[in-house]
Amino acid sequence: KTRNTTGFFAAPEQELLCIFGTGDFGRSLGQRLLQSGYRVVYGSRRPHSCGPLPQGAQVMSHTAAAAQSASLVFVCIHREHYDFLETLAPELKGKVLVDVSNNLKKNLYPEANAEYLQRLIPGAHVVKAFNTLSAWALQNGPSDASRQVYLCGNSAEAKEAVSEVATKLGLTVLDRGSLTAARELEDFPLQLFPEWRLPLRLAASLAAAFFFYLLIRDVVYAYAEEGKDISFRIMVSLANKVFPIVSLIMLALCYLPGVIAAFLQLYRGTKYKRFPDWLDRWMLCRKQLGLLALAFASLHVLYTLIIPIRYYVRFKIAESTISKNKTSVFDTTLAWRADSYYSMGILGYALYVLLGITSLPSVSNALSWREFSFIQSKLGYLTLFFCTLHTYLYGGSRFLSPSTYKWYTPPGYILSLVVPSVVLVLKLLIILPCVDRTLTRIRRGWERTDPEDDTKKSLLT
């Protein structure tokens, strides 16, 4: 702070940053910088036709003048327009250039964009950063503070300057080393759902396996043994059997790694040993597994709702009405089972939707850790219980009926109950007071074999 002529302390002058490029990303970045207390100047070849810029930012037609006024310059233009920067090499000497560009596909050029920029302007300090963010993410404001900014560069001072700006914007920084890592950073935005690959492959594999399994059990069996052509059931009836099966199994797979981790900690007697890599990867994709399970459950709900308007169902109802003249006897037991079956399905799906909503970042950020843990864990297991009970009620007395096991194979809903039932039984064992007490102590830092105690025992002996 400096003292002005009146004797009061004057506020420090805001740092000036320069942005080359007035596209969506450049405008969003400028708006975020202005909100964080920086002054912003744009360098543009067409200052009068570049579109609306953030209020409070300056724009200069002469890019050299804009570059001279700031020590840190954001290059928010595409690689094919870098040529004009070579003429600004004297003005950019010693300055920090932040390259935020990306390519349309991998290996489009022989070298990374940031390395090419460094070769064009050898006197500048090029830092690759901010390319993994989108204009929309920058417009989100400080609430998006959990988003990471990857950066790399050959100058430690230049990277520190860029890190300071990113931190002031409310973003976290991860240094990936020298500028040779620029190609890796430029490939990050080109990856297509990297966290969803394993869950999507698992969902597709389960859906395909059960589809062909049920196709053989239901459609092929009816044609081979009874001479009936019920292939029309493939589109709705068969699909509506596959969707809930995959949904229930994937929901159980969301909670199975947590149960396995708990038993590993109980077996080892400590929480300070790393889990196996396969278990780590499994636990990291639980959110994606759950959302895919919710998607399959939603499809099951939609397909169930259209059953009354199907031609086959309407035909059977009309045929039954015409052919039957006697009054049927009301079965209270069957009514109880049917109502319980529907009730468990509705409650399970309602909790399903709640779990999906709370997994959204905008919702989970507003919850405390205890609230988030209660919903995702306690209510999550309750969801699994309701959905599993829904399937058991669907089977009812058919579990023991020989006609259910066509070609001596169990129906799909029985197979779908294996994993959820195992998870619920193991969870029941974990919440037993004697087991839960030990697991809680381990997770609070207690170890069954304390190294200090062993040392004391060896000294005493």
GROMACS .gro file of C-alpha atoms in nm:
model
  461
    1LYS     CA    1   0.000   0.000   0.000
    2THR     CA    2   0.113   0.359  -0.068
    3ARG     CA    3   0.029   0.681   0.118
    4ASN     CA    4  -0.148   0.943  -0.095
    5THR     CA    5  -0.138   1.325  -0.061
    6THR     CA    6  -0.416   1.327   0.199
    7GLY     CA    7  -0.222   1.100   0.432
    8PHE     CA    8  -0.450   0.797   0.390
    9PHE     CA    9  -0.335   0.464   0.255
   10ALA     CA   10  -0.435   0.414  -0.108
   11ALA     CA   11  -0.542   0.075  -0.238
   12PRO     CA   12  -0.273  -0.107  -0.439
   13GLU     CA   13  -0.307  -0.077  -0.814
   14GLN     CA   14  -0.478  -0.376  -0.974
   15GLU     CA   15  -0.258  -0.597  -1.189
   16LEU     CA   16  -0.314  -0.566  -1.563
   17LEU     CA   17  -0.346  -0.879  -1.772
   18CYS     CA   18  -0.367  -0.904  -2.152
   19ILE     CA   19  -0.584  -1.139  -2.358
   20PHE     CA   20  -0.527  -1.204  -2.728
   21GLY     CA   21  -0.854  -1.321  -2.876
   22THR     CA   22  -1.214  -1.211  -2.824
   23GLY     CA   23  -1.393  -1.542  -2.878
   24ASP     CA   24  -1.616  -1.719  -2.626
   25PHE     CA   25  -1.326  -1.839  -2.413
   26GLY     CA   26  -1.146  -1.503  -2.420
   27ARG     CA   27  -1.459  -1.314  -2.316
   28SER     CA   28  -1.543  -1.564  -2.038
   29LEU     CA   29  -1.184  -1.557  -1.908
   30GLY     CA   30  -1.183  -1.177  -1.910
   31GLN     CA   31  -1.511  -1.165  -1.717
   32ARG     CA   32  -1.375  -1.405  -1.455
   33LEU     CA   33  -1.050  -1.207  -1.423
   34LEU     CA   34  -1.240  -0.881  -1.377
   35GLN     CA   35  -1.454  -1.041  -1.107
   36SER     CA   36  -1.136  -1.151  -0.928
   37GLY     CA   37  -0.991  -0.798  -0.912
   38TYR     CA   38  -0.766  -0.785  -1.220
   39ARG     CA   39  -0.763  -0.522  -1.492
   40VAL     CA   40  -0.800  -0.669  -1.841
   41VAL     CA   41  -0.695  -0.540  -2.181
   42TYR     CA   42  -0.780  -0.719  -2.506
   43GLY     CA   43  -0.567  -0.723  -2.816
   44SER     CA   44  -0.781  -0.757  -3.127
   45ARG     CA   45  -0.733  -0.700  -3.500
   46ARG     CA   46  -1.098  -0.591  -3.527
   47PRO     CA   47  -1.186  -0.408  -3.203
   48HIS     CA   48  -1.513  -0.267  -3.341
   49SER     CA   49  -1.655  -0.598  -3.466
   50CYS     CA   50  -1.537  -0.843  -3.202
   51GLY     CA   51  -1.868  -0.866  -3.021
   52PRO     CA   52  -1.963  -0.759  -2.667
   53LEU     CA   53  -1.673  -0.765  -2.423
   54PRO     CA   54  -1.693  -0.771  -2.042
   55GLN     CA   55  -1.776  -0.437  -1.889
   56GLY     CA   56  -1.462  -0.270  -1.754
   57ALA     CA   57  -1.220  -0.429  -2.002
   58GLN     CA   58  -1.018  -0.228  -2.253
   59VAL     CA   59  -0.965  -0.327  -2.614
   60MET     CA   60  -0.677  -0.215  -2.834
   61SER     CA   61  -0.653  -0.252  -3.209
   62HIS     CA   62  -0.275  -0.256  -3.192
   63THR     CA   63  -0.182  -0.588  -3.032
   64ALA     CA   64   0.174  -0.471  -2.969
   65ALA     CA   65   0.052  -0.191  -2.744
   66ALA     CA   66  -0.173  -0.431  -2.555
   67ALA     CA   67   0.115  -0.676  -2.508
   68GLN     CA   68   0.352  -0.408  -2.380
   69SER     CA   69   0.108  -0.303  -2.107
   70ALA     CA   70   0.096  -0.641  -1.930
   71SER     CA   71   0.353  -0.890  -1.807
   72LEU     CA   72   0.120  -1.189  -1.851
   73VAL     CA   73  -0.060  -1.253  -2.179
   74PHE     CA   74  -0.332  -1.514  -2.244
   75VAL     CA   75  -0.317  -1.641  -2.602
   76CYS     CA   76  -0.681  -1.736  -2.668
   77ILE     CA   77  -0.654  -1.797  -3.041
   78HIS     CA   78  -0.620  -2.107  -3.258
   79ARG     CA   79  -0.282  -2.237  -3.365
   80GLU     CA   80  -0.339  -2.148  -3.733
   81HIS     CA   81  -0.347  -1.780  -3.632
   82TYR     CA   82  -0.019  -1.782  -3.437
   83ASP     CA   83   0.183  -1.638  -3.727
   84PHE     CA   84   0.116  -1.274  -3.638
   85LEU     CA   85   0.270  -1.331  -3.295
   86GLU     CA   86   0.611  -1.376  -3.455
   87THR     CA   87   0.608  -1.005  -3.551
   88LEU     CA   88   0.549  -0.919  -3.183
   89ALA     CA   89   0.856  -1.107  -3.061
   90PRO     CA   90   1.033  -0.787  -2.939
   91GLU     CA   91   0.728  -0.674  -2.738
   92LEU     CA   92   0.669  -1.023  -2.595
   93LYS     CA   93   1.028  -1.083  -2.489
   94GLY     CA   94   1.046  -1.176  -2.120
   95LYS     CA   95   0.668  -1.196  -2.084
   96VAL     CA   96   0.463  -1.495  -1.973
   97LEU     CA   97   0.248  -1.635  -2.253
   98VAL     CA   98  -0.034  -1.864  -2.143
   99ASP     CA   99  -0.134  -2.094  -2.428
  100VAL     CA  100  -0.495  -2.214  -2.383
  101SER     CA  101  -0.545  -2.369  -2.728
  102ASN     CA  102  -0.665  -2.719  -2.815
  103ASN     CA  103  -0.683  -2.918  -3.137
  104LEU     CA  104  -0.971  -3.094  -3.311
  105LYS     CA  105  -0.803  -3.434  -3.289
  106LYS     CA  106  -0.488  -3.600  -3.158
  107ASN     CA  107  -0.156  -3.586  -3.346
  108LEU     CA  108  -0.287  -3.316  -3.579
  109TYR     CA  109   0.054  -3.144  -3.571
  110PRO     CA  110   0.406  -3.284  -3.524
  111GLU     CA  111   0.453  -3.080  -3.204
  112ALA     CA  112   0.233  -2.942  -2.930
  113ASN     CA  113   0.079  -2.597  -2.978
  114ALA     CA  114   0.264  -2.459  -2.675
  115GLU     CA  115   0.599  -2.592  -2.804
  116TYR     CA  116   0.529  -2.435  -3.143
  117LEU     CA  117   0.448  -2.104  -2.973
  118GLN     CA  118   0.772  -2.122  -2.774
  119ARG     CA  119   0.965  -2.180  -3.096
  120LEU     CA  120   0.798  -1.879  -3.260
  121ILE     CA  121   0.880  -1.651  -2.966
  122PRO     CA  122   1.192  -1.790  -2.798
  123GLY     CA  123   1.230  -1.483  -2.575
  124ALA     CA  124   0.896  -1.540  -2.399
  125HIS     CA  125   0.811  -1.784  -2.121
  126VAL     CA  126   0.532  -2.008  -2.254
  127VAL     CA  127   0.308  -2.187  -2.007
  128LYS     CA  128   0.039  -2.434  -2.113
  129ALA     CA  129  -0.266  -2.387  -1.890
  130PHE     CA  130  -0.643  -2.336  -1.876
  131ASN     CA  131  -0.698  -2.550  -2.187
  132THR     CA  132  -0.892  -2.812  -1.989
  133LEU     CA  133  -1.153  -2.551  -1.892
  134SER     CA  134  -1.445  -2.446  -2.109
  135ALA     CA  135  -1.603  -2.106  -2.152
  136TRP     CA  136  -1.911  -2.238  -1.973
  137ALA     CA  137  -1.703  -2.354  -1.675
  138LEU     CA  138  -1.542  -2.012  -1.644
  139GLN     CA  139  -1.881  -1.844  -1.650
  140ASN     CA  140  -1.989  -2.057  -1.354
  141GLY     CA  141  -1.801  -1.826  -1.122
  142PRO     CA  142  -1.626  -1.896  -0.792
  143SER     CA  143  -1.870  -2.178  -0.706
  144ASP     CA  144  -1.673  -2.398  -0.946
  145ALA     CA  145  -1.370  -2.393  -0.718
  146SER     CA  146  -1.319  -2.769  -0.731
  147ARG     CA  147  -1.216  -2.764  -1.098
  148GLN     CA  148  -0.848  -2.834  -1.156
  149VAL     CA  149  -0.617  -2.636  -1.382
  150TYR     CA  150  -0.330  -2.834  -1.530
  151LEU     CA  151  -0.020  -2.642  -1.634
  152CYS     CA  152   0.330  -2.706  -1.760
  153GLY     CA  153   0.624  -2.488  -1.862
  154ASN     CA  154   1.001  -2.457  -1.856
  155SER     CA  155   1.014  -2.151  -1.627
  156ALA     CA  156   0.932  -2.200  -1.259
  157GLU     CA  157   0.870  -1.827  -1.214
  158ALA     CA  158   0.629  -1.816  -1.508
  159LYS     CA  159   0.436  -2.117  -1.377
  160GLU     CA  160   0.418  -1.956  -1.034
  161ALA     CA  161   0.269  -1.640  -1.187
  162VAL     CA  162   0.004  -1.841  -1.373
  163SER     CA  163  -0.068  -2.048  -1.060
  164GLU     CA  164  -0.126  -1.729  -0.863
  165VAL     CA  165  -0.383  -1.612  -1.118
  166ALA     CA  166  -0.560  -1.951  -1.123
  167THR     CA  167  -0.570  -1.965  -0.744
  168LYS     CA  168  -0.716  -1.616  -0.729
  169LEU     CA  169  -0.987  -1.730  -0.969
  170GLY     CA  170  -1.083  -1.998  -0.717
  171LEU     CA  171  -0.931  -2.289  -0.911
  172THR     CA  172  -0.689  -2.558  -0.798
  173VAL     CA  173  -0.359  -2.601  -0.982
  174LEU     CA  174  -0.175  -2.919  -1.075
  175ASP     CA  175   0.177  -2.877  -1.215
  176ARG     CA  176   0.261  -3.138  -1.479
  177GLY     CA  177   0.626  -3.041  -1.525
  178SER     CA  178   0.810  -2.900  -1.826
  179LEU     CA  179   0.666  -2.789  -2.158
  180THR     CA  180   0.719  -3.137  -2.302
  181ALA     CA  181   0.398  -3.235  -2.119
  182ALA     CA  182   0.200  -2.987  -2.331
  183ARG     CA  183   0.089  -3.253  -2.579
  184GLU     CA  184  -0.051  -3.462  -2.295
  185LEU     CA  185  -0.246  -3.163  -2.163
  186GLU     CA  186  -0.378  -3.086  -2.511
  187ASP     CA  187  -0.501  -3.446  -2.541
  188PHE     CA  188  -0.701  -3.427  -2.216
  189PRO     CA  189  -1.004  -3.241  -2.364
  190LEU     CA  190  -1.011  -3.483  -2.658
  191GLN     CA  191  -1.079  -3.784  -2.437
  192LEU     CA  192  -1.438  -3.906  -2.468
  193PHE     CA  193  -1.585  -3.979  -2.125
  194PRO     CA  194  -1.272  -4.140  -1.974
  195GLU     CA  195  -1.440  -4.198  -1.636
  196TRP     CA  196  -1.739  -4.364  -1.802
  197ARG     CA  197  -1.556  -4.623  -2.009
  198LEU     CA  198  -1.550  -4.903  -1.751
  199PRO     CA  199  -1.912  -4.849  -1.633
  200LEU     CA  200  -2.038  -4.827  -1.993
  201ARG     CA  201  -1.856  -5.144  -2.095
  202LEU     CA  202  -1.990  -5.324  -1.789
  203ALA     CA  203  -2.346  -5.205  -1.856
  204ALA     CA  204  -2.327  -5.302  -2.223
  205SER     CA  205  -2.182  -5.645  -2.137
  206LEU     CA  206  -2.451  -5.717  -1.877
  207ALA     CA  207  -2.730  -5.599  -2.107
  208ALA     CA  208  -2.604  -5.807  -2.401
  209ALA     CA  209  -2.546  -6.118  -2.188
  210PHE     CA  210  -2.892  -6.112  -2.027
  211PHE     CA  211  -3.063  -6.020  -2.354
  212PHE     CA  212  -2.930  -6.326  -2.533
  213TYR     CA  213  -2.983  -6.543  -2.224
  214LEU     CA  214  -3.349  -6.442  -2.198
  215LEU     CA  215  -3.391  -6.462  -2.574
  216ILE     CA  216  -3.295  -6.829  -2.562
  217ARG     CA  217  -3.499  -6.904  -2.247
  218ASP     CA  218  -3.819  -6.731  -2.357
  219VAL     CA  219  -3.841  -6.685  -2.733
  220VAL     CA  220  -3.634  -6.977  -2.862
  221TYR     CA  221  -3.772  -7.214  -2.596
  222ALA     CA  222  -4.134  -7.127  -2.684
  223TYR     CA  223  -4.068  -7.191  -3.053
  224ALA     CA  224  -3.868  -7.513  -3.003
  225GLU     CA  225  -4.078  -7.677  -2.731
  226GLU     CA  226  -4.428  -7.536  -2.787
  227GLY     CA  227  -4.420  -7.426  -3.151
  228LYS     CA  228  -4.521  -7.068  -3.061
  229ASP     CA  229  -4.380  -6.760  -3.234
  230ILE     CA  230  -4.355  -6.492  -2.966
  231SER     CA  231  -4.070  -6.301  -3.127
  232PHE     CA  232  -4.279  -5.982  -3.107
  233ARG     CA  233  -4.206  -5.979  -2.732
  234ILE     CA  234  -3.843  -5.893  -2.799
  235MET     CA  235  -3.911  -5.522  -2.841
  236VAL     CA  236  -4.097  -5.459  -2.511
  237SER     CA  237  -4.138  -5.764  -2.288
  238LEU     CA  238  -3.784  -5.895  -2.327
  239ALA     CA  239  -3.629  -5.549  -2.301
  240ASN     CA  240  -3.836  -5.478  -1.991
  241LYS     CA  241  -3.684  -5.786  -1.828
  242VAL     CA  242  -3.327  -5.691  -1.916
  243PHE     CA  243  -3.345  -5.330  -1.790
  244PRO     CA  244  -3.436  -5.402  -1.424
  245ILE     CA  245  -3.188  -5.691  -1.408
  246VAL     CA  246  -2.897  -5.472  -1.523
  247SER     CA  247  -3.013  -5.185  -1.302
  248LEU     CA  248  -3.025  -5.398  -0.986
  249ILE     CA  249  -2.687  -5.560  -1.049
  250MET     CA  250  -2.517  -5.228  -1.121
  251LEU     CA  251  -2.671  -5.070  -0.811
  252ALA     CA  252  -2.530  -5.358  -0.606
  253LEU     CA  253  -2.191  -5.310  -0.774
  254CYS     CA  254  -2.191  -4.949  -0.646
  255TYR     CA  255  -2.186  -5.071  -0.286
  256LEU     CA  256  -1.993  -5.395  -0.317
  257PRO     CA  257  -1.646  -5.226  -0.331
  258GLY     CA  258  -1.721  -5.037  -0.008
  259VAL     CA  259  -1.808  -5.364   0.164
  260ILE     CA  260  -1.493  -5.530   0.029
  261ALA     CA  261  -1.285  -5.234   0.150
  262ALA     CA  262  -1.437  -5.262   0.498
  263PHE     CA  263  -1.353  -5.632   0.525
  264LEU     CA  264  -1.000  -5.563   0.399
  265GLN     CA  265  -0.951  -5.306   0.673
  266LEU     CA  266  -1.086  -5.549   0.932
  267TYR     CA  267  -0.854  -5.822   0.805
  268ARG     CA  268  -0.547  -5.596   0.800
  269GLY     CA  269  -0.633  -5.418   1.124
  270THR     CA  270  -0.535  -5.079   0.982
  271LYS     CA  271  -0.652  -4.812   0.739
  272TYR     CA  272  -0.301  -4.706   0.639
  273LYS     CA  273  -0.241  -4.976   0.377
  274ARG     CA  274  -0.336  -4.903   0.018
  275PHE     CA  275  -0.621  -5.089  -0.141
  276PRO     CA  276  -0.543  -5.296  -0.452
  277ASP     CA  277  -0.543  -5.096  -0.775
  278TRP     CA  278  -0.849  -5.278  -0.910
  279LEU     CA  279  -1.045  -5.186  -0.597
  280ASP     CA  280  -0.932  -4.822  -0.621
  281ARG     CA  281  -1.047  -4.799  -0.984
  282TRP     CA  282  -1.375  -4.968  -0.893
  283MET     CA  283  -1.446  -4.724  -0.609
  284LEU     CA  284  -1.364  -4.423  -0.827
  285CYS     CA  285  -1.632  -4.514  -1.082
  286ARG     CA  286  -1.916  -4.579  -0.836
  287LYS     CA  287  -2.090  -4.255  -0.927
  288GLN     CA  288  -2.100  -4.350  -1.295
  289LEU     CA  289  -2.221  -4.701  -1.208
  290GLY     CA  290  -2.504  -4.552  -1.003
  291LEU     CA  291  -2.613  -4.308  -1.272
  292LEU     CA  292  -2.620  -4.583  -1.534
  293ALA     CA  293  -2.820  -4.799  -1.294
  294LEU     CA  294  -3.067  -4.511  -1.256
  295ALA     CA  295  -3.092  -4.482  -1.635
  296PHE     CA  296  -3.180  -4.852  -1.670
  297ALA     CA  297  -3.433  -4.822  -1.386
  298SER     CA  298  -3.595  -4.525  -1.562
  299LEU     CA  299  -3.622  -4.726  -1.882
  300HIS     CA  300  -3.787  -5.006  -1.683
  301VAL     CA  301  -4.042  -4.758  -1.546
  302LEU     CA  302  -4.121  -4.617  -1.892
  303TYR     CA  303  -4.155  -4.960  -2.050
  304THR     CA  304  -4.382  -5.073  -1.766
  305LEU     CA  305  -4.610  -4.773  -1.816
  306ILE     CA  306  -4.673  -4.859  -2.182
  307ILE     CA  307  -4.776  -5.219  -2.110
  308PRO     CA  308  -5.152  -5.142  -2.089
  309ILE     CA  309  -5.154  -4.983  -2.436
  310ARG     CA  310  -4.971  -5.265  -2.611
  311TYR     CA  311  -5.168  -5.445  -2.882
  312TYR     CA  312  -5.090  -5.789  -2.735
  313VAL     CA  313  -5.218  -5.689  -2.388
  314ARG     CA  314  -5.536  -5.525  -2.522
  315PHE     CA  315  -5.603  -5.830  -2.739
  316LYS     CA  316  -5.564  -6.068  -2.443
  317ILE     CA  317  -5.795  -5.855  -2.224
  318ALA     CA  318  -6.063  -5.848  -2.496
  319GLU     CA  319  -6.031  -6.223  -2.554
  320SER     CA  320  -6.056  -6.294  -2.183
  321THR     CA  321  -6.365  -6.072  -2.147
  322ILE     CA  322  -6.549  -6.248  -2.431
  323SER     CA  323  -6.461  -6.607  -2.343
  324LYS     CA  324  -6.514  -6.595  -1.967
  325ASN     CA  325  -6.864  -6.563  -1.822
  326LYS     CA  326  -6.801  -6.687  -1.469
  327THR     CA  327  -6.698  -6.460  -1.184
  328SER     CA  328  -6.341  -6.503  -1.055
  329VAL     CA  329  -6.271  -6.544  -0.684
  330PHE     CA  330  -6.075  -6.256  -0.528
  331ASP     CA  331  -5.740  -6.375  -0.386
  332THR     CA  332  -5.636  -6.157  -0.091
  333THR     CA  333  -5.289  -6.311  -0.070
  334LEU     CA  334  -5.220  -6.237  -0.434
  335ALA     CA  335  -5.349  -5.882  -0.388
  336TRP     CA  336  -5.116  -5.828  -0.092
  337ARG     CA  337  -4.817  -5.956  -0.287
  338ALA     CA  338  -4.900  -5.746  -0.595
  339ASP     CA  339  -4.949  -5.427  -0.394
  340SER     CA  340  -4.631  -5.489  -0.195
  341TYR     CA  341  -4.442  -5.556  -0.518
  342TYR     CA  342  -4.555  -5.226  -0.671
  343SER     CA  343  -4.500  -5.035  -0.345
  344MET     CA  344  -4.142  -5.155  -0.308
  345GLY     CA  345  -4.074  -5.067  -0.670
  346ILE     CA  346  -4.210  -4.713  -0.631
  347LEU     CA  347  -4.019  -4.648  -0.308
  348GLY     CA  348  -3.701  -4.794  -0.454
  349TYR     CA  349  -3.724  -4.579  -0.767
  350ALA     CA  350  -3.800  -4.266  -0.563
  351LEU     CA  351  -3.483  -4.319  -0.359
  352TYR     CA  352  -3.300  -4.401  -0.683
  353VAL     CA  353  -3.390  -4.056  -0.818
  354LEU     CA  354  -3.286  -3.891  -0.489
  355LEU     CA  355  -2.943  -4.057  -0.509
  356GLY     CA  356  -2.903  -3.941  -0.869
  357ILE     CA  357  -2.999  -3.580  -0.784
  358THR     CA  358  -2.759  -3.556  -0.489
  359SER     CA  359  -2.472  -3.685  -0.704
  360LEU     CA  360  -2.493  -3.371  -0.919
  361PRO     CA  361  -2.212  -3.125  -0.829
  362SER     CA  362  -2.454  -2.832  -0.793
  363VAL     CA  363  -2.650  -3.027  -0.529
  364SER     CA  364  -2.367  -3.212  -0.354
  365ASN     CA  365  -2.173  -2.884  -0.307
  366ALA     CA  366  -2.466  -2.749  -0.103
  367LEU     CA  367  -2.466  -3.050   0.132
  368SER     CA  368  -2.241  -3.108   0.430
  369TRP     CA  369  -2.027  -3.420   0.431
  370ARG     CA  370  -2.256  -3.583   0.689
  371GLU     CA  371  -2.566  -3.508   0.480
  372PHE     CA  372  -2.404  -3.636   0.159
  373SER     CA  373  -2.277  -3.950   0.334
  374PHE     CA  374  -2.620  -4.017   0.488
  375ILE     CA  375  -2.797  -3.995   0.151
  376GLN     CA  376  -2.542  -4.185  -0.055
  377SER     CA  377  -2.469  -4.453   0.206
  378LYS     CA  378  -2.765  -4.502   0.441
  379LEU     CA  379  -3.037  -4.424   0.187
  380GLY     CA  380  -2.832  -4.597  -0.082
  381TYR     CA  381  -2.844  -4.929   0.102
  382LEU     CA  382  -3.214  -4.871   0.171
  383THR     CA  383  -3.264  -4.824  -0.204
  384LEU     CA  384  -3.081  -5.149  -0.271
  385PHE     CA  385  -3.296  -5.325  -0.011
  386PHE     CA  386  -3.625  -5.197  -0.158
  387CYS     CA  387  -3.524  -5.289  -0.514
  388THR     CA  388  -3.407  -5.634  -0.406
  389LEU     CA  389  -3.730  -5.694  -0.212
  390HIS     CA  390  -3.923  -5.572  -0.518
  391THR     CA  391  -3.757  -5.847  -0.722
  392TYR     CA  392  -3.816  -6.114  -0.456
  393LEU     CA  393  -4.186  -6.023  -0.447
  394TYR     CA  394  -4.197  -6.041  -0.825
  395GLY     CA  395  -4.076  -6.401  -0.809
  396GLY     CA  396  -4.303  -6.501  -0.521
  397SER     CA  397  -4.399  -6.869  -0.532
  398ARG     CA  398  -4.243  -6.911  -0.877
  399PHE     CA  399  -3.902  -6.966  -0.716
  400LEU     CA  400  -4.005  -7.324  -0.633
  401SER     CA  401  -4.210  -7.393  -0.946
  402PRO     CA  402  -4.042  -7.644  -1.186
  403SER     CA  403  -4.199  -7.473  -1.489
  404THR     CA  404  -3.998  -7.160  -1.408
  405TYR     CA  405  -3.671  -7.337  -1.491
  406LYS     CA  406  -3.697  -7.377  -1.867
  407TRP     CA  407  -3.431  -7.611  -2.002
  408TYR     CA  408  -3.316  -7.636  -1.636
  409THR     CA  409  -3.198  -7.273  -1.641
  410PRO     CA  410  -3.302  -7.016  -1.378
  411PRO     CA  411  -3.493  -6.707  -1.491
  412GLY     CA  412  -3.310  -6.379  -1.521
  413TYR     CA  413  -3.460  -6.220  -1.209
  414ILE     CA  414  -3.320  -6.501  -0.993
  415LEU     CA  415  -2.971  -6.444  -1.134
  416SER     CA  416  -3.008  -6.070  -1.072
  417LEU     CA  417  -3.063  -6.135  -0.700
  418VAL     CA  418  -2.725  -6.300  -0.639
  419VAL     CA  419  -2.503  -5.991  -0.616
  420PRO     CA  420  -2.752  -5.765  -0.427
  421SER     CA  421  -2.828  -6.041  -0.176
  422VAL     CA  422  -2.457  -6.096  -0.111
  423VAL     CA  423  -2.401  -5.722  -0.063
  424LEU     CA  424  -2.691  -5.689   0.182
  425VAL     CA  425  -2.579  -5.991   0.386
  426LEU     CA  426  -2.221  -5.862   0.406
  427LYS     CA  427  -2.345  -5.516   0.502
  428LEU     CA  428  -2.561  -5.673   0.774
  429LEU     CA  429  -2.249  -5.839   0.914
  430ILE     CA  430  -2.059  -5.508   0.910
  431ILE     CA  431  -2.325  -5.317   1.103
  432LEU     CA  432  -2.327  -5.575   1.385
  433PRO     CA  433  -2.220  -5.386   1.701
  434CYS     CA  434  -1.906  -5.592   1.763
  435VAL     CA  435  -1.786  -5.557   1.401
  436ASP     CA  436  -1.895  -5.194   1.361
  437ARG     CA  437  -1.712  -5.093   1.680
  438THR     CA  438  -1.384  -5.240   1.558
  439LEU     CA  439  -1.420  -5.094   1.209
  440THR     CA  440  -1.494  -4.748   1.352
  441ARG     CA  441  -1.179  -4.763   1.568
  442ILE     CA  442  -0.970  -4.865   1.266
  443ARG     CA  443  -1.106  -4.579   1.057
  444ARG     CA  444  -1.025  -4.337   1.339
  445GLY     CA  445  -0.657  -4.438   1.330
  446TRP     CA  446  -0.636  -4.738   1.562
  447GLU     CA  447  -0.414  -5.026   1.446
  448ARG     CA  448  -0.425  -5.382   1.567
  449THR     CA  449  -0.043  -5.410   1.570
  450ASP     CA  450   0.104  -5.078   1.685
  451PRO     CA  451   0.476  -5.049   1.591
  452GLU     CA  452   0.549  -4.857   1.914
  453ASP     CA  453   0.391  -5.127   2.126
  454ASP     CA  454   0.601  -5.390   1.948
  455THR     CA  455   0.916  -5.186   2.018
  456LYS     CA  456   0.827  -5.157   2.387
  457LYS     CA  457   0.763  -5.528   2.411
  458SER     CA  458   1.096  -5.611   2.250
  459LEU     CA  459   1.279  -5.376   2.492
  460LEU     CA  460   1.107  -5.534   2.792
  461THR     CA  461   1.202  -5.884   2.684
   0.00000   0.00000   0.00000
